[in-house]
Amino acid sequence: MTLPADLPVVDHHCHLSPGGEGVEAARRFYREGGSHLFLTTHNWNHSPLRSVEDYRAQFESIEKLARRIEGETPVRTSLVVAPYPVDLVAASDALGLSKAVEIQMQTLDLAGTWVREHRAVALGEVGWPHFPVPEDQRLAARQIFRHALEVAHEVGCPAVVHCEDLMAEGYRALSDQARAAGLSPERVVKHYALTYVPGPERSGITPSFLARKEGVAAALDDDGPWFLETDFLDDPRRPGAVLDLATVPRRAAAIARDHPDRVDRLRIPFVESVRKLYGFTPERRAEGSE
Ligand SMILES: [Zn+2]
């Protein structure tokens, strides 16, 4: 069995860079059966961003790339923007912690404006470094994350969270933080979820599972919401650091081939969860609409 022609195939979290494979990667994703990319901005320059204007330029570059993808391929894109939480570490070394915090806070406000203007669909990645950092940076990251949750609440969009892998307790703590900032946990996505934690233990948070074979197999029994992602980095300096952009469509095709009775389960990550979190229904663009 092949995938149903009307089934969108969605990578919920990936990165493309202007100096990387870019549009070609999206074309490859499409050839494998992919239809929708949630494109998340990131720092592809490997040097600290020194101002809100630097971030604005970053957002605009990714928006330009998304427009090219939409113009030159049948793939549809949704933008997710924020100052990458790990940027705080290099920025505070370069500029001092308080300046680094100020830039992240103001960039979150900018990201909120982009959502309001429908240039982006969510705030992400927001969260905190997934490795130990000095105490003052750790506390600052918490404060910035709280602001991120507040902005997401204000503009009415999901927050896509970068942090260490979570178990039930971690999901509960994240859910409490969201609520304390006024944001419903139903609007929070834990990106790069590695460990499968059953729905009732996720405290209302939506996991975006890394599309490894085992991860997908566990998730298929789950009634959702949940997503699949590669976290593709499009970084020639870190080849193979994460999954390739072809992975989600390939996994979907493998399910159609090996477990045709389960194909319908793919509507959970590719249709129902997108509708629930983002409020739109992904639809495939007709062949030849390049
Ligand atoms: Zn990422």
Coordinates of N, CA and C in Angstrom, one line a residue, residues 3 7-11 26-37 73-76 245-246 248-250 252 270 284-285:
L3 N 0.9 5.6 0.4 CA 0.2 6.6 1.3 C -1.0 7.1 0.6
L7 N -3.2 12.5 2.1 CA -2.6 12.6 3.4 C -1.4 13.5 3.3
P8 N -1.5 14.6 4.1 CA -0.3 15.5 4.2 C 0.8 14.8 5.0
V9 N 2.1 15.1 4.7 CA 3.2 14.5 5.5 C 4.0 15.7 6.0
V10 N 4.0 15.8 7.4 CA 4.4 17.0 8.0 C 5.7 16.8 8.9
D11 N 6.7 17.5 8.6 CA 7.9 17.5 9.5 C 7.6 18.7 10.5
A26 N 14.2 21.0 0.6 CA 12.7 20.9 0.6 C 12.3 20.1 -0.6
R27 N 13.0 20.3 -1.7 CA 12.6 19.5 -3.0 C 12.8 18.0 -2.7
R28 N 13.9 17.7 -2.0 CA 14.2 16.3 -1.7 C 13.1 15.7 -0.8
F29 N 12.6 16.5 0.2 CA 11.6 16.2 1.1 C 10.3 15.9 0.3
Y30 N 10.0 16.7 -0.6 CA 8.8 16.6 -1.5 C 8.9 15.3 -2.3
R31 N 10.1 15.0 -2.9 CA 10.2 13.8 -3.7 C 10.0 12.5 -2.9
E32 N 10.3 12.6 -1.6 CA 10.1 11.4 -0.8 C 8.7 11.3 -0.3
G33 N 7.8 12.3 -0.6 CA 6.4 12.3 -0.2 C 6.0 13.3 0.9
G34 N 6.9 14.2 1.2 CA 6.6 15.2 2.2 C 5.8 16.4 1.7
S35 N 5.1 17.0 2.5 CA 4.2 18.1 2.0 C 4.4 19.4 2.8
H36 N 4.6 19.3 4.1 CA 4.6 20.5 5.0 C 5.8 20.5 5.9
L37 N 6.4 21.7 6.0 CA 7.6 21.9 6.9 C 7.3 23.0 7.9
T73 N 8.7 24.9 -5.1 CA 8.4 23.5 -4.8 C 6.9 23.5 -4.4
P74 N 6.3 22.3 -4.4 CA 4.9 22.2 -3.8 C 4.8 22.2 -2.3
V75 N 6.0 22.3 -1.6 CA 6.0 22.2 -0.2 C 5.5 23.5 0.5
R76 N 4.7 23.3 1.5 CA 4.2 24.4 2.2 C 4.9 24.6 3.5
L245 N 16.3 15.3 6.4 CA 14.9 15.9 6.2 C 14.0 14.9 5.5
A246 N 14.6 13.8 4.9 CA 13.7 12.8 4.2 C 13.1 11.8 5.2
V248 N 10.9 11.8 7.8 CA 9.4 11.7 8.1 C 8.7 11.1 7.0
P249 N 8.8 11.6 5.7 CA 8.1 10.9 4.6 C 8.5 9.4 4.5
R250 N 9.8 9.1 4.7 CA 10.2 7.7 4.6 C 9.6 6.8 5.6
A252 N 6.7 7.4 7.1 CA 5.3 7.3 6.7 C 5.1 6.2 5.6
F270 N -0.2 14.4 11.4 CA -0.1 15.2 10.2 C -1.4 16.0 10.0
R284 N -2.5 19.0 1.0 CA -1.5 18.8 -0.1 C -1.8 19.7 -1.3
R285 N -0.7 20.3 -1.8 CA -0.9 21.1 -3.0 C -0.8 20.1 -4.2

